[in-house]
Amino acid sequence: MATVPRSVERASRRKKRTIPPLENGDHLDQKTFHERYEAMPPGTRAELIGGVVFIMPSPQKIAHGESEPLFSSWLNEYRVETPGTRLLTHSTTIMGRKNEPQPDACLVILPECGGQPWGNDDDYLHGVPELLGEVSSRSESIDLHEKLAEYEKAGVLEYVVVALRTARVYWFVRRRGKFKEMKPGPHGIYRSEVFPGLWLDAEALLRGEWKQMAAVLRQGLASPEHAAFVGKLAAKRER
């Protein structure tokens, strides 16, 4: 069996040692950030937002641990009933030279169905997702300021922030190139403009009431708008 020469091993170790660790507030381009991120210890979670590094805290409080699975489950129920869409959670998303976020949830339309983002041979998501979602506690200020501004510039179509400290859901939709905060409709229900049938009872989410969330979502999935959207995605796939 062939062995690696010791000189090559030493050179490889020296190269690894020369990669500086990520620090909060570092100003980096996406390529440099990605290289340093891959060299960080397992379990590290960091994001590049507008060319600035944010290292996310590992400990999470109970409210975050309860709300995030509900939020992801809600999106996953929609994905299952909407062929041509994909849900990713905590996935690195490479969005240009200054942004590499790792959002809590990301709902996208598949490229063959007309979607914006795509997967490369590196198995990372590239491009701009249609919908990004964050469940925020400690990161609430970042999610509602730095991320909001960068996602708007990048071309994200919808951005949902579940702000736990203030017990509020923010839903931003892209209109004329700018984010506009969308207000809930009758009975406090949010209705996605990009993903027809994706309906959310925000108060139920904040209270942790999955049955109510699921019931409202099922109403959206049964709507004519959702059926038309599924048909549209299928037609694009067949072209």
GROMACS .gro file of N, CA and C in nm, residues 16-92:
model
  231
   16LYS      N    1  -0.263   2.362   0.728
   16LYS     CA    2  -0.380   2.366   0.815
   16LYS      C    3  -0.359   2.463   0.931
   17ARG      N    4  -0.237   2.465   0.985
   17ARG     CA    5  -0.211   2.552   1.100
   17ARG      C    6  -0.213   2.698   1.062
   18THR      N    7  -0.189   2.730   0.933
   18THR     CA    8  -0.184   2.870   0.893
   18THR      C    9  -0.322   2.929   0.868
   19ILE      N   10  -0.429   2.849   0.869
   19ILE     CA   11  -0.564   2.901   0.850
   19ILE      C   12  -0.613   2.959   0.982
   20PRO      N   13  -0.632   3.091   0.990
   20PRO     CA   14  -0.675   3.152   1.116
   20PRO      C   15  -0.817   3.110   1.151
   21PRO      N   16  -0.849   3.102   1.279
   21PRO     CA   17  -0.987   3.072   1.317
   21PRO      C   18  -1.077   3.191   1.290
   22LEU      N   19  -1.206   3.162   1.274
   22LEU     CA   20  -1.304   3.270   1.258
   22LEU      C   21  -1.323   3.342   1.391
   23GLU      N   22  -1.344   3.471   1.384
   23GLU     CA   23  -1.375   3.551   1.502
   23GLU      C   24  -1.494   3.641   1.469
   24ASN      N   25  -1.579   3.664   1.569
   24ASN     CA   26  -1.690   3.756   1.549
   24ASN      C   27  -1.639   3.891   1.501
   25GLY      N   28  -1.703   3.944   1.397
   25GLY     CA   29  -1.665   4.075   1.347
   25GLY      C   30  -1.560   4.075   1.239
   26ASP      N   31  -1.502   3.957   1.206
   26ASP     CA   32  -1.406   3.951   1.095
   26ASP      C   33  -1.473   4.002   0.968
   27HIS      N   34  -1.398   4.076   0.887
   27HIS     CA   35  -1.446   4.121   0.757
   27HIS      C   36  -1.378   4.037   0.650
   28LEU      N   37  -1.456   3.951   0.583
   28LEU     CA   38  -1.400   3.856   0.488
   28LEU      C   39  -1.486   3.848   0.363
   29ASP      N   40  -1.424   3.800   0.255
   29ASP     CA   41  -1.505   3.766   0.138
   29ASP      C   42  -1.555   3.622   0.156
   30GLN      N   43  -1.650   3.582   0.071
   30GLN     CA   44  -1.714   3.451   0.090
   30GLN      C   45  -1.614   3.337   0.077
   31LYS      N   46  -1.523   3.345  -0.017
   31LYS     CA   47  -1.428   3.236  -0.038
   31LYS      C   48  -1.339   3.216   0.084
   32THR      N   49  -1.287   3.326   0.140
   32THR     CA   50  -1.200   3.316   0.258
   32THR      C   51  -1.278   3.267   0.379
   33PHE      N   52  -1.399   3.320   0.395
   33PHE     CA   53  -1.485   3.275   0.506
   33PHE      C   54  -1.510   3.126   0.498
   34HIS      N   55  -1.543   3.078   0.378
   34HIS     CA   56  -1.577   2.936   0.362
   34HIS      C   57  -1.458   2.847   0.397
   35GLU      N   58  -1.339   2.887   0.355
   35GLU     CA   59  -1.220   2.808   0.385
   35GLU      C   60  -1.196   2.802   0.536
   36ARG      N   61  -1.210   2.915   0.602
   36ARG     CA   62  -1.186   2.918   0.747
   36ARG      C   63  -1.297   2.844   0.822
   37TYR      N   64  -1.419   2.855   0.771
   37TYR     CA   65  -1.532   2.788   0.836
   37TYR      C   66  -1.512   2.636   0.834
   38GLU      N   67  -1.468   2.584   0.720
   38GLU     CA   68  -1.447   2.440   0.709
   38GLU      C   69  -1.334   2.391   0.800
   39ALA      N   70  -1.244   2.481   0.840
   39ALA     CA   71  -1.133   2.444   0.928
   39ALA      C   72  -1.166   2.458   1.075
   40MET      N   73  -1.285   2.512   1.106
   40MET     CA   74  -1.324   2.531   1.246
   40MET      C   75  -1.364   2.398   1.309
   41PRO      N   76  -1.361   2.390   1.443
   41PRO     CA   77  -1.399   2.265   1.511
   41PRO      C   78  -1.543   2.225   1.480
   42PRO      N   79  -1.572   2.095   1.479
   42PRO     CA   80  -1.709   2.050   1.456
   42PRO      C   81  -1.804   2.113   1.558
   43GLY      N   82  -1.922   2.146   1.511
   43GLY     CA   83  -2.021   2.207   1.599
   43GLY      C   84  -2.023   2.358   1.593
   44THR      N   85  -1.921   2.418   1.532
   44THR     CA   86  -1.920   2.563   1.516
   44THR      C   87  -2.026   2.603   1.415
   45ARG      N   88  -2.102   2.707   1.446
   45ARG     CA   89  -2.200   2.759   1.352
   45ARG      C   90  -2.172   2.906   1.331
   46ALA      N   91  -2.136   2.942   1.208
   46ALA     CA   92  -2.103   3.079   1.176
   46ALA      C   93  -2.169   3.119   1.045
   47GLU      N   94  -2.187   3.249   1.027
   47GLU     CA   95  -2.247   3.301   0.906
   47GLU      C   96  -2.170   3.423   0.859
   48LEU      N   97  -2.171   3.445   0.729
   48LEU     CA   98  -2.114   3.566   0.671
   48LEU      C   99  -2.229   3.650   0.618
   49ILE      N  100  -2.248   3.766   0.677
   49ILE     CA  101  -2.358   3.854   0.640
   49ILE      C  102  -2.301   3.991   0.602
   50GLY      N  103  -2.312   4.025   0.476
   50GLY     CA  104  -2.259   4.152   0.431
   50GLY      C  105  -2.110   4.164   0.447
   51GLY      N  106  -2.038   4.051   0.439
   51GLY     CA  107  -1.894   4.053   0.453
   51GLY      C  108  -1.844   4.052   0.595
   52VAL      N  109  -1.935   4.038   0.693
   52VAL     CA  110  -1.899   4.036   0.835
   52VAL      C  111  -1.933   3.900   0.894
   53VAL      N  112  -1.843   3.846   0.976
   53VAL     CA  113  -1.861   3.715   1.038
   53VAL      C  114  -1.943   3.727   1.165
   54PHE      N  115  -2.044   3.640   1.177
   54PHE     CA  116  -2.123   3.627   1.299
   54PHE      C  117  -2.116   3.481   1.343
   55ILE      N  118  -2.059   3.457   1.459
   55ILE     CA  119  -2.055   3.322   1.515
   55ILE      C  120  -2.173   3.306   1.607
   56MET      N  121  -2.257   3.208   1.577
   56MET     CA  122  -2.382   3.192   1.651
   56MET      C  123  -2.359   3.113   1.778
   57PRO      N  124  -2.421   3.154   1.889
   57PRO     CA  125  -2.404   3.082   2.016
   57PRO      C  126  -2.464   2.944   2.011
   58SER      N  127  -2.396   2.848   2.072
   58SER     CA  128  -2.445   2.710   2.072
   58SER      C  129  -2.562   2.687   2.169
   59PRO      N  130  -2.554   2.733   2.295
   59PRO     CA  131  -2.664   2.705   2.386
   59PRO      C  132  -2.793   2.771   2.338
   60GLN      N  133  -2.903   2.696   2.339
   60GLN     CA  134  -3.032   2.749   2.298
   60GLN      C  135  -3.132   2.728   2.411
   61LYS      N  136  -3.218   2.827   2.429
   61LYS     CA  137  -3.318   2.819   2.535
   61LYS      C  138  -3.436   2.732   2.492
   62ILE      N  139  -3.519   2.698   2.591
   62ILE     CA  140  -3.631   2.608   2.566
   62ILE      C  141  -3.723   2.661   2.458
   63ALA      N  142  -3.753   2.791   2.462
   63ALA     CA  143  -3.846   2.849   2.365
   63ALA      C  144  -3.797   2.828   2.222
   64HIS      N  145  -3.668   2.845   2.201
   64HIS     CA  146  -3.612   2.825   2.068
   64HIS      C  147  -3.619   2.677   2.030
   65GLY      N  148  -3.586   2.590   2.125
   65GLY     CA  149  -3.588   2.447   2.099
   65GLY      C  150  -3.726   2.394   2.068
   66GLU      N  151  -3.830   2.460   2.119
   66GLU     CA  152  -3.967   2.418   2.090
   66GLU      C  153  -4.019   2.479   1.959
   67SER      N  154  -3.988   2.605   1.935
   67SER     CA  155  -4.045   2.677   1.821
   67SER      C  156  -3.984   2.636   1.688
   68GLU      N  157  -3.854   2.610   1.687
   68GLU     CA  158  -3.789   2.579   1.560
   68GLU      C  159  -3.842   2.450   1.497
   69PRO      N  160  -3.861   2.340   1.573
   69PRO     CA  161  -3.920   2.220   1.510
   69PRO      C  162  -4.061   2.244   1.457
   70LEU      N  163  -4.140   2.326   1.526
   70LEU     CA  164  -4.275   2.357   1.478
   70LEU      C  165  -4.268   2.431   1.345
   71PHE      N  166  -4.179   2.528   1.340
   71PHE     CA  167  -4.164   2.608   1.218
   71PHE      C  168  -4.119   2.520   1.101
   72SER      N  169  -4.020   2.436   1.125
   72SER     CA  170  -3.970   2.347   1.019
   72SER      C  171  -4.075   2.244   0.978
   73SER      N  172  -4.150   2.192   1.076
   73SER     CA  173  -4.254   2.094   1.045
   73SER      C  174  -4.363   2.156   0.959
   74TRP      N  175  -4.397   2.280   0.988
   74TRP     CA  176  -4.497   2.353   0.909
   74TRP      C  177  -4.451   2.364   0.763
   75LEU      N  178  -4.326   2.403   0.743
   75LEU     CA  179  -4.273   2.413   0.607
   75LEU      C  180  -4.263   2.275   0.540
   76ASN      N  181  -4.229   2.174   0.618
   76ASN     CA  182  -4.215   2.041   0.560
   76ASN      C  183  -4.351   1.985   0.516
   77GLU      N  184  -4.456   2.012   0.592
   77GLU     CA  185  -4.589   1.968   0.552
   77GLU      C  186  -4.626   2.030   0.417
   78TYR      N  187  -4.588   2.156   0.399
   78TYR     CA  188  -4.615   2.222   0.271
   78TYR      C  189  -4.534   2.158   0.160
   79ARG      N  190  -4.406   2.132   0.186
   79ARG     CA  191  -4.319   2.072   0.084
   79ARG      C  192  -4.374   1.937   0.037
   80VAL      N  193  -4.419   1.855   0.132
   80VAL     CA  194  -4.470   1.722   0.097
   80VAL      C  195  -4.586   1.731  -0.002
   81GLU      N  196  -4.670   1.833   0.016
   81GLU     CA  197  -4.789   1.847  -0.068
   81GLU      C  198  -4.766   1.936  -0.190
   82THR      N  199  -4.640   1.979  -0.209
   82THR     CA  200  -4.612   2.071  -0.319
   82THR      C  201  -4.491   2.021  -0.398
   83PRO      N  202  -4.509   1.923  -0.487
   83PRO     CA  203  -4.399   1.872  -0.568
   83PRO      C  204  -4.333   1.985  -0.647
   84GLY      N  205  -4.199   1.981  -0.648
   84GLY     CA  206  -4.126   2.088  -0.716
   84GLY      C  207  -4.064   2.186  -0.619
   85THR      N  208  -4.085   2.162  -0.487
   85THR     CA  209  -4.024   2.246  -0.386
   85THR      C  210  -3.932   2.161  -0.299
   86ARG      N  211  -3.842   2.227  -0.229
   86ARG     CA  212  -3.748   2.159  -0.140
   86ARG      C  213  -3.732   2.240  -0.013
   87LEU      N  214  -3.722   2.170   0.100
   87LEU     CA  215  -3.697   2.234   0.229
   87LEU      C  216  -3.558   2.196   0.278
   88LEU      N  217  -3.481   2.296   0.319
   88LEU     CA  218  -3.349   2.276   0.378
   88LEU      C  219  -3.347   2.343   0.514
   89THR      N  220  -3.284   2.277   0.612
   89THR     CA  221  -3.270   2.337   0.745
   89THR      C  222  -3.122   2.344   0.782
   90HIS      N  223  -3.082   2.458   0.836
   90HIS     CA  224  -2.943   2.480   0.879
   90HIS      C  225  -2.843   2.449   0.769
   91SER      N  226  -2.877   2.481   0.647
   91SER     CA  227  -2.789   2.451   0.534
   91SER      C  228  -2.715   2.576   0.489
   92THR      N  229  -2.586   2.559   0.467
   92THR     CA  230  -2.505   2.669   0.416
   92THR      C  231  -2.559   2.713   0.281
   0.00000   0.00000   0.00000
